Amino acid sequence: MAHNTDGFFGLNEALLSSALAAVVFSLLSAQPLTVVGITGLISLFNYTIFHIIQLHDVSLYPSFMVWVGIWSAIFHWLTALFNICNYMRTVTDFSSETFALYVGTIYIIKGVEELAINFYDNNIVNGFASALVAVLYTLTVYLLEKIGTTCLFNTTTRKLLSDYAYPIATIFWTGFSHFPGNLADVNFIRLPTTKAFLPTVSRSWVVSFWDLPIKWIFVAAPFGFLMTLLFYYDHNVSSLTAQARRFPLKKPAGFHWDFFLLGWTCLVAGILNIPLPNGLVPQAPVHTDSLTNYEDAVQELKTDDGEIIIRKDTAATSVVEQRLSHFIMALAIIGTMTGPLLIILGLIPRAAFSGVFFIVGWGSIEGNGIVEKIIFLCREPRFQSPSDPLLTIKRSTIAHYLFWQLLGWACTVAISQTIAAIGFPVLIVALIPFRWVLMPRLFARRDLQVLDRLTATNEVVLVSLGGKPEMPEEKREKMRRLRRIEEGVEGDGTDVRGSMAGEKSD
């Protein structure tokens, strides 16, 4: 983001925004488990607006972004006031899986773009060395996180290595980039830092946004609306995934209040000219997962030959539902804005951040339902699990369903690579009515019940969204049945009017 905005949004702006959001949501939100901060999508949004304003007068950008934040705050408050968050209960895996795949793709693209900076000015050695560090950083985090699912070491060691995979990898590969010898000939690009608690460029935190010409104030309104659309989906889906059914939560959710609160952080962040924060995917569910207590049980399976196979059976028993962990994150982020810690942050190679983009992006792709369905279609039929529900429907139906998901993914990724990238929230939100209006006309009810399901299934979540909605394919089936009844013939050819008359005579 700093590279694409000529340094206007730098490290201190990102840290202050994340700290502001973490303090507010850890203390005041109804869903403190949802981690809030800076996302790759808001970075994309910010520098796309920068490129648009640059076509007119780049000096307007600081004041213009303040008004984008103000308009976005107003739209957030209206959304919360009229309970529009209730429509999040209609989100299904069709749109959430497409969105997750899009987010993962964007993160990986940004990681590659970040690595490309190391090749500027024909610095081939620096570029390839940075690429190597980024890839090894990614593998380190990935393998450390996977240790938590293995039987290696004891439970405490597995949990420590898995939960602190990012700090361990960051410390090691930062130290690696400072090794003497041949590595000393590599000029790794480090994280650019500035003075403590000051903006990256020479400006005050609050600019004279009230001096912006009136026409530009109203031009900022649609940008604020698009920002609200993005946060409406991104933040609320983050909250949904942080409170998924697999987590045994007890405390109810509060989507409307949290979105109202998000409006205030948009207002303050806008006035301070820092990136607007919102819910983080996949950090939000990762935070809940780290607070979940798991119990490992030993499962013994006997084969026909009498051999005993030992397997680990892990089950979630409870979640430590509290505000402290999120608040500690806020304090830690504020601490990194101090002079000594900024110096330490300046030692980190930018290649490590490419690695962060890669591993976060891959986290949204690896277990994605779209990828799983593609693997199902590619797998040899004789090795399919007999209990897999996908076996109950035609492979051509699965491929047809994937076509629409991949089309939505391709359109959002494509538009994100152009100056029209600010429009991608429209495409993302449009996936919801597309699923409810058109998909039931293209697929049978039984097929959709296997291929898709509601994203919000946890009872503590649905209580905040007005309850579980009736799926459109179920409504269509009821309407068909009612029409048959009105015509006097049931689906099996039974004369309903005759049978009803018979019942009355009895």
Coordinates of C-alpha atoms in Angstrom, one line a residue:
M1 CA 0.0 0.0 0.0
A2 CA 2.9 2.4 0.8
H3 CA 4.5 1.6 -2.6
N4 CA 1.2 2.3 -4.5
T5 CA 0.3 5.5 -2.7
D6 CA 3.8 7.2 -2.8
G7 CA 4.3 6.5 0.9
F8 CA 1.1 8.2 2.1
F9 CA -0.1 5.0 3.9
G10 CA 3.0 3.5 5.6
L11 CA 3.8 1.4 8.5
N12 CA 2.7 3.8 11.3
E13 CA -0.7 4.4 9.6
A14 CA -1.3 0.7 9.4
L15 CA -0.2 0.1 13.0
L16 CA -2.3 3.0 14.4
S17 CA -5.4 1.8 12.5
S18 CA -5.0 -1.8 13.8
A19 CA -4.4 -0.6 17.3
L20 CA -7.5 1.7 17.2
A21 CA -9.7 -1.1 16.0
A22 CA -8.3 -3.6 18.5
V23 CA -8.8 -1.3 21.5
V24 CA -12.4 -0.4 20.5
F25 CA -13.5 -3.9 19.6
S26 CA -11.8 -5.7 22.5
L27 CA -13.5 -3.4 25.0
L28 CA -16.8 -2.4 23.5
S29 CA -17.9 -4.9 20.8
A30 CA -20.4 -7.7 21.3
Q31 CA -18.1 -10.1 19.4
P32 CA -14.6 -9.5 20.8
L33 CA -13.3 -12.8 19.3
T34 CA -13.5 -11.2 15.9
V35 CA -10.0 -9.8 15.1
V36 CA -10.2 -6.4 13.4
G37 CA -7.4 -4.7 11.5
I38 CA -6.0 -3.9 8.0
T39 CA -6.8 -6.3 5.2
G40 CA -5.4 -6.7 1.7
L41 CA -8.7 -5.7 0.3
I42 CA -8.7 -2.3 2.0
S43 CA -5.2 -1.8 0.7
L44 CA -6.4 -2.5 -2.8
F45 CA -9.3 -0.1 -2.3
N46 CA -7.1 2.7 -1.0
Y47 CA -4.5 2.7 -3.7
T48 CA -7.1 2.3 -6.4
I49 CA -8.7 5.5 -5.2
F50 CA -5.2 7.1 -5.2
H51 CA -4.7 6.2 -8.9
I52 CA -8.2 7.6 -9.7
I53 CA -7.5 10.9 -7.9
Q54 CA -4.1 11.0 -9.4
L55 CA -5.7 11.5 -12.8
H56 CA -7.2 14.8 -11.5
D57 CA -5.2 16.3 -8.7
V58 CA -3.3 14.1 -6.3
S59 CA -3.2 16.9 -3.7
L60 CA -6.9 16.2 -3.1
Y61 CA -6.2 12.6 -1.9
P62 CA -5.7 13.2 1.8
S63 CA -8.9 15.3 2.3
F64 CA -10.9 13.1 -0.2
M65 CA -10.1 10.0 1.9
V66 CA -11.3 11.7 5.0
W67 CA -14.7 12.2 3.4
V68 CA -14.7 8.6 2.1
G69 CA -14.4 7.6 5.8
I70 CA -17.1 10.0 6.9
W71 CA -19.6 8.8 4.3
S72 CA -18.7 5.2 5.1
A73 CA -19.4 5.8 8.8
I74 CA -22.8 7.3 7.9
F75 CA -23.7 4.3 5.7
H76 CA -22.5 1.9 8.5
W77 CA -24.8 3.6 11.0
L78 CA -27.8 3.5 8.7
T79 CA -27.1 -0.2 8.0
A80 CA -27.1 -1.0 11.7
L81 CA -30.1 1.2 12.5
F82 CA -32.3 -0.6 9.9
N83 CA -31.1 -4.1 10.9
I84 CA -29.8 -4.7 7.4
C85 CA -27.2 -7.1 8.9
N86 CA -30.0 -9.6 9.3
Y87 CA -29.5 -10.4 5.6
M88 CA -26.2 -12.0 6.5
R89 CA -28.2 -15.0 7.6
T90 CA -28.9 -15.6 3.9
V91 CA -25.2 -16.0 3.0
T92 CA -24.4 -19.5 1.9
D93 CA -21.2 -21.4 1.1
F94 CA -21.8 -20.5 -2.6
S95 CA -20.8 -16.9 -2.0
S96 CA -18.5 -17.3 1.1
E97 CA -16.4 -19.9 -0.6
T98 CA -16.1 -17.8 -3.7
F99 CA -15.1 -14.8 -1.5
A100 CA -12.6 -16.8 0.4
L101 CA -11.0 -18.0 -2.8
Y102 CA -10.9 -14.5 -4.1
V103 CA -9.3 -13.2 -0.9
G104 CA -6.6 -16.0 -1.0
T105 CA -5.9 -15.2 -4.6
I106 CA -5.5 -11.4 -4.0
Y107 CA -3.2 -12.1 -1.0
I108 CA -0.9 -14.3 -3.2
I109 CA -0.9 -11.7 -6.0
K110 CA 0.1 -9.0 -3.5
G111 CA 2.8 -11.3 -2.2
V112 CA 4.2 -11.7 -5.7
E113 CA 4.0 -7.9 -6.3
E114 CA 5.8 -7.3 -3.1
L115 CA 8.6 -9.7 -4.2
A116 CA 8.8 -8.0 -7.5
I117 CA 10.0 -4.8 -5.8
N118 CA 13.2 -6.6 -4.9
F119 CA 14.0 -7.1 -8.6
Y120 CA 13.9 -3.3 -9.4
D121 CA 17.0 -1.7 -10.9
N122 CA 18.2 -5.1 -12.1
N123 CA 19.0 -6.4 -8.6
I124 CA 18.8 -10.0 -9.7
V125 CA 20.7 -11.3 -6.7
N126 CA 18.6 -9.4 -4.2
G127 CA 15.4 -10.5 -6.0
F128 CA 16.2 -14.2 -6.0
A129 CA 17.5 -14.2 -2.4
S130 CA 14.3 -12.4 -1.3
A131 CA 12.2 -14.9 -3.2
L132 CA 14.0 -17.8 -1.5
V133 CA 13.4 -16.2 2.0
A134 CA 9.7 -15.7 1.2
V135 CA 9.2 -19.3 0.1
L136 CA 11.1 -20.7 3.0
Y137 CA 9.2 -18.4 5.4
T138 CA 5.9 -19.7 4.0
L139 CA 7.0 -23.4 4.4
T140 CA 8.2 -22.8 7.9
V141 CA 4.9 -21.3 9.1
Y142 CA 2.9 -24.0 7.2
L143 CA 4.8 -26.9 8.7
L144 CA 4.8 -25.4 12.2
E145 CA 1.0 -25.0 12.0
K146 CA 0.6 -28.5 10.8
I147 CA 2.4 -29.9 13.8
G148 CA -0.7 -29.1 15.9
T149 CA -2.6 -31.8 13.9
T150 CA 0.1 -34.5 14.3
C151 CA 1.1 -36.8 17.1
L152 CA 4.6 -35.3 17.4
F153 CA 5.9 -34.2 20.9
N154 CA 3.3 -33.6 23.6
T155 CA 0.1 -31.6 23.6
T156 CA 1.7 -28.4 25.1
T157 CA 4.6 -28.4 22.7
R158 CA 2.4 -29.0 19.7
K159 CA 0.1 -26.1 20.7
L160 CA 3.0 -23.7 21.3
L161 CA 4.7 -24.5 18.0
S162 CA 1.4 -24.2 16.1
D163 CA 0.1 -21.0 17.9
Y164 CA 3.4 -19.1 17.6
A165 CA 4.4 -20.2 14.1
Y166 CA 4.5 -16.7 12.7
P167 CA 6.7 -15.2 15.5
I168 CA 9.1 -18.2 15.3
A169 CA 9.4 -17.9 11.5
T170 CA 9.8 -14.1 11.6
I171 CA 12.5 -14.2 14.2
F172 CA 14.5 -17.0 12.4
W173 CA 14.3 -15.6 8.9
T174 CA 15.0 -12.1 10.0
G175 CA 18.1 -13.4 11.7
F176 CA 18.9 -15.5 8.6
S177 CA 18.9 -12.4 6.4
H178 CA 21.6 -10.8 8.7
F179 CA 24.0 -13.8 8.5
P180 CA 27.6 -13.0 7.6
G181 CA 29.4 -14.6 4.7
N182 CA 27.9 -14.8 1.2
L183 CA 24.6 -13.5 2.5
A184 CA 26.3 -10.2 3.4
D185 CA 26.6 -9.5 -0.3
V186 CA 22.8 -9.5 -0.6
N187 CA 21.2 -6.1 0.0
F188 CA 17.8 -7.2 1.4
I189 CA 15.2 -4.5 1.2
R190 CA 14.0 -3.9 4.8
L191 CA 10.7 -2.7 6.1
P192 CA 10.6 1.1 5.8
T193 CA 10.0 2.8 9.1
T194 CA 9.7 6.4 10.3
K195 CA 9.6 8.4 13.5
A196 CA 7.6 7.0 16.4
F197 CA 3.9 8.0 16.4
L198 CA 4.2 10.3 13.4
P199 CA 2.8 9.9 9.9
T200 CA 5.0 8.4 7.2
V201 CA 5.0 11.5 5.1
S202 CA 5.5 15.1 6.4
R203 CA 1.9 15.9 7.4
S204 CA -0.2 16.2 10.5
W205 CA -2.5 13.4 11.5
V206 CA -5.6 15.6 10.9
V207 CA -5.6 17.4 7.5
S208 CA -7.9 20.4 6.7
F209 CA -10.6 18.2 5.1
W210 CA -13.2 20.9 5.5
D211 CA -11.4 22.9 2.8
L212 CA -12.2 20.2 0.1
P213 CA -14.3 21.6 -2.7
I214 CA -18.0 20.8 -2.2
K215 CA -18.2 18.7 -5.5
W216 CA -15.4 16.4 -4.3
I217 CA -17.2 15.9 -1.0
F218 CA -20.2 14.5 -2.8
V219 CA -17.9 12.5 -5.2
A220 CA -16.6 10.8 -2.1
A221 CA -20.1 9.5 -1.2
P222 CA -20.3 6.6 -3.7
F223 CA -16.8 5.6 -2.7
G224 CA -17.9 5.6 0.9
F225 CA -20.9 3.4 -0.1
L226 CA -18.6 0.9 -1.9
M227 CA -16.4 0.8 1.2
T228 CA -19.5 0.0 3.3
L229 CA -20.5 -2.8 0.9
L230 CA -17.0 -4.3 1.3
F231 CA -17.2 -4.1 5.1
Y232 CA -20.8 -5.3 5.2
Y233 CA -19.6 -8.6 3.6
D234 CA -16.0 -8.9 4.8
H235 CA -16.5 -7.9 8.4
N236 CA -19.7 -9.8 9.0
V237 CA -18.3 -13.0 7.3
S238 CA -15.2 -12.6 9.5
S239 CA -17.6 -12.6 12.5
L240 CA -19.5 -15.6 11.1
T241 CA -16.3 -17.7 10.6
A242 CA -15.0 -16.7 14.1
Q243 CA -18.2 -18.1 15.5
A244 CA -18.7 -21.1 13.3
R245 CA -20.5 -24.2 14.6
R246 CA -17.3 -26.1 15.1
F247 CA -16.5 -23.8 18.0
P248 CA -18.6 -24.6 21.1
L249 CA -19.5 -21.0 21.9
K250 CA -22.1 -20.1 24.6
K251 CA -22.3 -16.3 24.4
P252 CA -24.6 -14.8 21.7
A253 CA -23.5 -12.7 18.8
G254 CA -24.2 -9.0 18.2
F255 CA -23.9 -8.1 14.5
H256 CA -25.9 -4.9 14.5
W257 CA -24.0 -3.3 17.4
D258 CA -20.6 -4.3 16.0
F259 CA -21.4 -2.8 12.6
F260 CA -22.5 0.4 14.3
L261 CA -19.2 0.4 16.2
L262 CA -17.4 -0.2 13.0
G263 CA -18.9 3.0 11.7
W264 CA -17.2 4.9 14.5
T265 CA -13.8 3.4 13.8
C266 CA -14.4 4.3 10.1
L267 CA -15.1 7.9 11.2
V268 CA -12.0 8.2 13.5
A269 CA -9.7 6.4 11.0
G270 CA -11.0 8.6 8.2
I271 CA -10.3 11.9 10.1
L272 CA -6.8 10.6 11.1
N273 CA -6.1 9.7 7.5
I274 CA -5.3 6.1 8.3
P275 CA -6.6 2.9 6.6
L276 CA -10.1 2.0 7.6
P277 CA -10.0 -1.3 9.7
N278 CA -12.5 -4.2 9.6
G279 CA -12.8 -7.9 10.4
L280 CA -9.9 -10.1 9.3
V281 CA -10.2 -13.4 7.4
P282 CA -8.6 -15.9 8.2
Q283 CA -7.2 -14.2 11.4
A284 CA -10.6 -14.1 13.1
P285 CA -11.3 -17.8 13.1
V286 CA -7.7 -18.5 13.8
H287 CA -8.0 -16.4 17.0
T288 CA -11.1 -18.3 18.1
D289 CA -9.3 -21.6 17.3
S290 CA -6.3 -20.6 19.5
L291 CA -8.7 -20.0 22.4
T292 CA -10.5 -23.4 21.9
N293 CA -9.7 -26.2 24.3
Y294 CA -9.2 -29.5 22.5
E295 CA -9.0 -32.9 24.0
D296 CA -7.1 -35.7 22.3
A297 CA -8.4 -39.2 22.7
V298 CA -6.7 -42.4 21.7
Q299 CA -8.8 -44.5 19.3
E300 CA -7.9 -48.2 18.8
L301 CA -8.9 -49.9 15.5
K302 CA -8.5 -53.6 15.1
T303 CA -7.9 -55.1 11.6
D304 CA -8.9 -58.5 10.4
D305 CA -5.4 -59.7 11.1
G306 CA -5.7 -58.7 14.7
E307 CA -3.3 -55.8 14.3
I308 CA -4.2 -52.7 16.4
I309 CA -4.0 -49.3 14.8
I310 CA -3.7 -46.3 17.1
R311 CA -5.3 -43.0 16.0
K312 CA -5.7 -39.6 17.6
D313 CA -9.3 -38.3 17.9
T314 CA -9.4 -34.6 18.6
A315 CA -12.6 -32.9 19.8
A316 CA -13.3 -29.2 20.8
T317 CA -14.7 -29.1 24.3
S318 CA -14.9 -25.3 25.1
V319 CA -13.8 -21.8 24.1
V320 CA -12.3 -19.3 26.4
E321 CA -14.7 -16.4 25.6
Q322 CA -13.0 -13.3 26.8
R323 CA -11.8 -9.8 25.8
L324 CA -8.3 -9.9 27.2
S325 CA -6.4 -11.6 24.3
H326 CA -7.8 -9.1 21.8
F327 CA -6.9 -6.2 24.1
I328 CA -3.3 -7.5 24.6
M329 CA -3.0 -7.5 20.8
A330 CA -3.9 -3.8 20.9
L331 CA -1.3 -3.0 23.5
A332 CA 1.3 -5.0 21.6
I333 CA 0.5 -3.1 18.3
I334 CA 0.7 0.2 20.2
G335 CA 4.1 -0.9 21.6
T336 CA 5.4 -1.5 18.1
M337 CA 4.9 2.2 17.3
T338 CA 7.5 3.2 19.8
G339 CA 11.0 4.1 18.7
P340 CA 13.0 1.0 19.9
L341 CA 10.5 -1.5 18.5
L342 CA 10.3 0.5 15.2
I343 CA 14.0 0.0 14.9
I344 CA 13.5 -3.8 15.4
L345 CA 10.7 -3.8 12.8
G346 CA 13.1 -2.1 10.4
L347 CA 15.4 -5.2 10.6
I348 CA 12.7 -7.4 9.0
P349 CA 13.2 -8.1 5.3
R350 CA 10.2 -7.2 3.1
A351 CA 10.5 -10.8 1.7
A352 CA 9.1 -12.0 5.1
F353 CA 5.9 -10.0 4.4
S354 CA 5.6 -11.7 1.0
G355 CA 5.7 -14.9 2.9
V356 CA 2.9 -13.7 5.2
F357 CA 0.8 -12.9 2.2
F358 CA 1.5 -16.3 0.7
I359 CA 0.6 -18.3 3.8
V360 CA -2.5 -16.2 4.6
G361 CA -3.6 -16.6 1.0
W362 CA -3.0 -20.3 1.0
G363 CA -5.0 -20.6 4.2
S364 CA -8.0 -19.3 2.4
I365 CA -7.5 -21.7 -0.6
E366 CA -6.3 -25.0 0.9
G367 CA -9.5 -26.0 2.7
N368 CA -11.8 -24.1 0.4
G369 CA -15.0 -25.9 -0.6
I370 CA -14.4 -25.0 -4.3
V371 CA -10.9 -26.6 -4.2
E372 CA -12.3 -29.7 -2.4
K373 CA -15.0 -30.2 -5.1
I374 CA -12.4 -29.8 -7.9
I375 CA -10.2 -32.4 -6.2
F376 CA -13.3 -34.7 -5.9
L377 CA -13.9 -34.4 -9.7
C378 CA -10.2 -35.2 -10.4
R379 CA -10.0 -38.1 -8.0
E380 CA -10.2 -41.6 -9.5
P381 CA -13.8 -42.9 -8.7
R382 CA -12.7 -46.2 -7.1
F383 CA -10.8 -44.2 -4.4
Q384 CA -13.8 -42.0 -3.5
S385 CA -15.1 -42.3 0.1
P386 CA -18.4 -44.2 -0.1
S387 CA -19.9 -41.9 2.5
D388 CA -19.1 -38.7 0.5
P389 CA -22.5 -36.9 -0.2
L390 CA -21.2 -35.7 -3.5
L391 CA -21.5 -39.2 -4.8
T392 CA -25.3 -38.8 -4.6
I393 CA -25.4 -36.3 -7.5
K394 CA -24.1 -36.2 -11.0
R395 CA -20.5 -35.1 -11.7
S396 CA -21.8 -32.8 -14.4
T397 CA -24.0 -31.1 -11.8
I398 CA -21.0 -30.5 -9.6
A399 CA -19.1 -29.1 -12.6
H400 CA -22.0 -26.9 -13.5
Y401 CA -22.2 -25.6 -9.9
L402 CA -18.4 -25.0 -9.8
F403 CA -18.7 -23.0 -13.1
W404 CA -20.8 -20.3 -11.5
Q405 CA -18.5 -20.1 -8.4
L406 CA -15.4 -19.9 -10.5
L407 CA -17.0 -17.3 -12.8
G408 CA -17.7 -15.1 -9.8
W409 CA -14.1 -15.6 -8.6
A410 CA -12.6 -14.8 -12.0
C411 CA -14.7 -11.7 -12.5
T412 CA -13.7 -10.3 -9.0
V413 CA -10.0 -11.1 -9.5
A414 CA -10.1 -9.6 -13.0
I415 CA -11.7 -6.3 -12.0
S416 CA -9.3 -6.0 -9.1
Q417 CA -6.4 -5.8 -11.5
T418 CA -7.8 -2.7 -13.2
I419 CA -8.6 0.9 -12.1
A420 CA -12.2 -0.2 -11.7
A421 CA -11.1 -2.3 -8.7
I422 CA -13.2 -0.2 -6.4
G423 CA -16.3 -1.9 -7.9
F424 CA -15.3 -5.4 -6.7
P425 CA -17.5 -5.1 -3.5
V426 CA -20.6 -4.9 -5.8
L427 CA -19.7 -8.2 -7.4
I428 CA -19.1 -9.9 -4.1
V429 CA -22.3 -8.8 -2.5
A430 CA -24.2 -9.6 -5.8
L431 CA -23.4 -13.3 -5.2
I432 CA -25.9 -13.4 -2.4
P433 CA -29.1 -12.5 -4.5
F434 CA -27.6 -14.6 -7.4
R435 CA -27.6 -17.6 -5.2
W436 CA -31.2 -17.0 -3.9
V437 CA -32.8 -16.0 -7.1
L438 CA -31.1 -17.8 -10.0
M439 CA -29.5 -20.9 -8.5
P440 CA -32.8 -22.6 -7.5
R441 CA -33.9 -22.2 -11.1
L442 CA -30.7 -23.9 -12.4
F443 CA -30.4 -26.8 -9.9
A444 CA -32.7 -29.2 -8.2
R445 CA -33.4 -28.8 -4.5
R446 CA -31.8 -32.1 -3.6
D447 CA -28.6 -31.1 -5.4
L448 CA -28.4 -27.7 -3.7
Q449 CA -28.8 -29.4 -0.3
V450 CA -25.7 -31.4 -1.0
L451 CA -23.6 -28.7 -2.8
D452 CA -24.5 -25.7 -0.6
R453 CA -25.6 -24.7 2.9
L454 CA -26.0 -21.7 5.1
T455 CA -22.7 -20.1 6.4
A456 CA -24.4 -19.1 9.6
T457 CA -25.4 -22.3 11.3
N458 CA -24.4 -21.7 14.9
E459 CA -27.4 -21.0 17.2
V460 CA -25.6 -18.2 19.1
V461 CA -25.1 -16.5 15.7
L462 CA -28.6 -17.0 14.3
V463 CA -30.2 -15.5 17.4
S464 CA -28.6 -12.1 16.5
L465 CA -29.7 -12.3 12.8
G466 CA -33.4 -13.0 13.3
G467 CA -33.3 -16.8 13.1
K468 CA -32.7 -19.4 10.4
P469 CA -34.1 -18.4 7.0
E470 CA -36.1 -20.7 4.7
M471 CA -34.0 -21.6 1.6
P472 CA -35.4 -20.5 -1.7
E473 CA -35.4 -24.0 -3.2
E474 CA -37.5 -25.1 -0.3
K475 CA -40.0 -22.3 -1.0
R476 CA -40.1 -23.2 -4.6
E477 CA -40.8 -26.8 -3.7
K478 CA -43.7 -25.7 -1.4
M479 CA -45.1 -23.5 -4.2
R480 CA -45.1 -26.4 -6.6
R481 CA -46.8 -28.6 -4.1
L482 CA -49.5 -26.0 -3.4
R483 CA -50.1 -25.6 -7.1
R484 CA -50.5 -29.4 -7.4
I485 CA -53.0 -29.3 -4.5
E486 CA -54.9 -26.5 -6.2
E487 CA -55.0 -28.5 -9.4
G488 CA -56.2 -31.5 -7.4
V489 CA -53.3 -33.8 -8.2
E490 CA -50.4 -34.7 -5.9
G491 CA -46.9 -35.4 -7.2
D492 CA -47.6 -39.1 -7.2
G493 CA -50.8 -38.7 -9.3
T494 CA -53.2 -39.0 -6.4
D495 CA -56.5 -37.0 -6.8
V496 CA -56.3 -34.8 -3.7
R497 CA -59.9 -33.5 -4.1
G498 CA -61.2 -37.0 -4.2
S499 CA -59.2 -38.1 -1.2
M500 CA -60.2 -35.0 0.8
A501 CA -63.9 -35.7 -0.1
G502 CA -63.5 -39.3 1.1
E503 CA -62.0 -38.1 4.4
K504 CA -64.9 -35.7 4.9
S505 CA -67.5 -38.5 4.3
D506 CA -65.8 -40.7 6.9

